[in-house]
Amino acid sequence: MAKVRVLTRIEAALDKAEGGRDVCDRVDLNPTTKKLPEARDSWASGNCDALIALAGGLSNDTAKGAMA
């Protein structure tokens, strides 16, 4: 539940700043390299300027791979 509250707070801050947002929540707990193209496509199609990764470890690695 704490993770949901963090995401909700981040989304609210972005909405308040009128920054727009796109949430990619399809990352597996233990992602493989097969998930990188999906994450990369989500990043590219969102026309994003930044990426915020929540959680840690493999989730952050997937986020970094999406930006590579």
Short mmCIF file of N, CA and C in Angstrom, two decimals, residues 8-56:
data_model
loop_
_atom_site.label_atom_id
_atom_site.label_comp_id
_atom_site.label_asym_id
_atom_site.label_seq_id
_atom_site.Cartn_x
_atom_site.Cartn_y
_atom_site.Cartn_z
N THR A 8 0.72 7.73 -6.16
CA THR A 8 -0.38 8.70 -6.15
C THR A 8 0.15 10.10 -5.86
N ARG A 9 1.08 10.22 -4.94
CA ARG A 9 1.64 11.54 -4.61
C ARG A 9 2.46 12.10 -5.77
N ILE A 10 3.21 11.25 -6.44
CA ILE A 10 3.99 11.70 -7.59
C ILE A 10 3.06 12.14 -8.71
N GLU A 11 2.03 11.35 -8.99
CA GLU A 11 1.07 11.71 -10.03
C GLU A 11 0.38 13.03 -9.71
N ALA A 12 0.01 13.23 -8.46
CA ALA A 12 -0.66 14.47 -8.06
C ALA A 12 0.27 15.67 -8.25
N ALA A 13 1.53 15.52 -7.92
CA ALA A 13 2.49 16.62 -8.09
C ALA A 13 2.67 16.95 -9.57
N LEU A 14 2.75 15.92 -10.42
CA LEU A 14 2.89 16.17 -11.85
C LEU A 14 1.64 16.81 -12.43
N ASP A 15 0.47 16.37 -11.97
CA ASP A 15 -0.78 16.97 -12.44
C ASP A 15 -0.86 18.44 -12.03
N LYS A 16 -0.43 18.73 -10.82
CA LYS A 16 -0.47 20.11 -10.32
C LYS A 16 0.47 20.99 -11.14
N ALA A 17 1.59 20.45 -11.52
CA ALA A 17 2.57 21.20 -12.30
C ALA A 17 2.21 21.20 -13.79
N GLU A 18 1.14 20.53 -14.15
CA GLU A 18 0.70 20.40 -15.54
C GLU A 18 1.82 19.85 -16.42
N GLY A 19 2.59 18.91 -15.83
CA GLY A 19 3.71 18.34 -16.55
C GLY A 19 3.34 17.16 -17.41
N GLY A 20 2.17 16.63 -17.23
CA GLY A 20 1.78 15.44 -17.97
C GLY A 20 2.51 14.22 -17.44
N ARG A 21 2.00 13.06 -17.76
CA ARG A 21 2.63 11.84 -17.27
C ARG A 21 2.12 10.64 -18.05
N ASP A 22 2.91 9.62 -18.02
CA ASP A 22 2.55 8.34 -18.62
C ASP A 22 3.09 7.28 -17.67
N VAL A 23 2.24 6.38 -17.22
CA VAL A 23 2.65 5.36 -16.26
C VAL A 23 2.80 4.03 -16.99
N CYS A 24 3.98 3.46 -16.87
CA CYS A 24 4.23 2.11 -17.39
C CYS A 24 4.35 1.20 -16.17
N ASP A 25 3.34 0.42 -15.93
CA ASP A 25 3.32 -0.42 -14.74
C ASP A 25 3.34 -1.91 -15.09
N ARG A 26 3.90 -2.22 -16.23
CA ARG A 26 3.92 -3.61 -16.69
C ARG A 26 5.28 -4.27 -16.48
N VAL A 27 6.05 -3.78 -15.54
CA VAL A 27 7.36 -4.36 -15.25
C VAL A 27 7.19 -5.50 -14.26
N ASP A 28 7.78 -6.63 -14.59
CA ASP A 28 7.70 -7.80 -13.70
C ASP A 28 8.58 -7.61 -12.47
N LEU A 29 8.27 -8.36 -11.44
CA LEU A 29 9.07 -8.32 -10.22
C LEU A 29 10.52 -8.71 -10.50
N ASN A 30 10.70 -9.71 -11.33
CA ASN A 30 12.03 -10.15 -11.75
C ASN A 30 12.10 -10.13 -13.27
N PRO A 31 12.22 -8.93 -13.86
CA PRO A 31 12.16 -8.83 -15.31
C PRO A 31 13.36 -9.47 -16.00
N THR A 32 13.13 -9.88 -17.23
CA THR A 32 14.21 -10.41 -18.05
C THR A 32 14.47 -9.42 -19.18
N THR A 33 15.46 -9.71 -19.98
CA THR A 33 15.76 -8.83 -21.10
C THR A 33 14.62 -8.79 -22.11
N LYS A 34 13.72 -9.76 -22.05
CA LYS A 34 12.57 -9.75 -22.95
C LYS A 34 11.62 -8.59 -22.66
N LYS A 35 11.67 -8.05 -21.45
CA LYS A 35 10.81 -6.93 -21.08
C LYS A 35 11.37 -5.59 -21.53
N LEU A 36 12.65 -5.54 -21.84
CA LEU A 36 13.26 -4.26 -22.21
C LEU A 36 12.63 -3.62 -23.44
N PRO A 37 12.36 -4.37 -24.53
CA PRO A 37 11.73 -3.72 -25.67
C PRO A 37 10.37 -3.10 -25.33
N GLU A 38 9.59 -3.77 -24.50
CA GLU A 38 8.28 -3.22 -24.09
C GLU A 38 8.47 -1.93 -23.30
N ALA A 39 9.41 -1.94 -22.38
CA ALA A 39 9.69 -0.74 -21.59
C ALA A 39 10.22 0.37 -22.49
N ARG A 40 11.10 0.03 -23.41
CA ARG A 40 11.67 1.02 -24.33
C ARG A 40 10.57 1.62 -25.21
N ASP A 41 9.65 0.78 -25.71
CA ASP A 41 8.55 1.28 -26.54
C ASP A 41 7.64 2.22 -25.75
N SER A 42 7.39 1.88 -24.50
CA SER A 42 6.56 2.73 -23.66
C SER A 42 7.24 4.08 -23.45
N TRP A 43 8.52 4.06 -23.22
CA TRP A 43 9.30 5.29 -23.03
C TRP A 43 9.26 6.14 -24.30
N ALA A 44 9.50 5.52 -25.44
CA ALA A 44 9.56 6.25 -26.70
C ALA A 44 8.19 6.81 -27.12
N SER A 45 7.14 6.03 -26.94
CA SER A 45 5.82 6.46 -27.38
C SER A 45 5.23 7.54 -26.48
N GLY A 46 5.75 7.65 -25.27
CA GLY A 46 5.24 8.64 -24.33
C GLY A 46 5.80 10.03 -24.53
N ASN A 47 6.79 10.18 -25.44
CA ASN A 47 7.43 11.48 -25.66
C ASN A 47 7.86 12.09 -24.34
N CYS A 48 8.54 11.29 -23.54
CA CYS A 48 8.90 11.66 -22.17
C CYS A 48 10.21 12.43 -22.10
N ASP A 49 10.30 13.32 -21.11
CA ASP A 49 11.53 14.05 -20.83
C ASP A 49 12.29 13.44 -19.67
N ALA A 50 11.60 12.68 -18.85
CA ALA A 50 12.22 12.09 -17.66
C ALA A 50 11.55 10.77 -17.35
N LEU A 51 12.24 9.98 -16.55
CA LEU A 51 11.70 8.69 -16.14
C LEU A 51 11.90 8.57 -14.64
N ILE A 52 10.84 8.23 -13.92
CA ILE A 52 10.90 8.04 -12.48
C ILE A 52 10.65 6.56 -12.22
N ALA A 53 11.62 5.88 -11.65
CA ALA A 53 11.48 4.46 -11.34
C ALA A 53 11.20 4.30 -9.86
N LEU A 54 10.14 3.57 -9.54
CA LEU A 54 9.80 3.29 -8.15
C LEU A 54 10.17 1.86 -7.83
N ALA A 55 10.47 1.61 -6.61
CA ALA A 55 10.91 0.31 -6.09
C ALA A 55 12.43 0.31 -6.12
N GLY A 56 13.02 -0.73 -6.59
CA GLY A 56 14.48 -0.76 -6.59
C GLY A 56 14.98 -1.95 -7.38
#
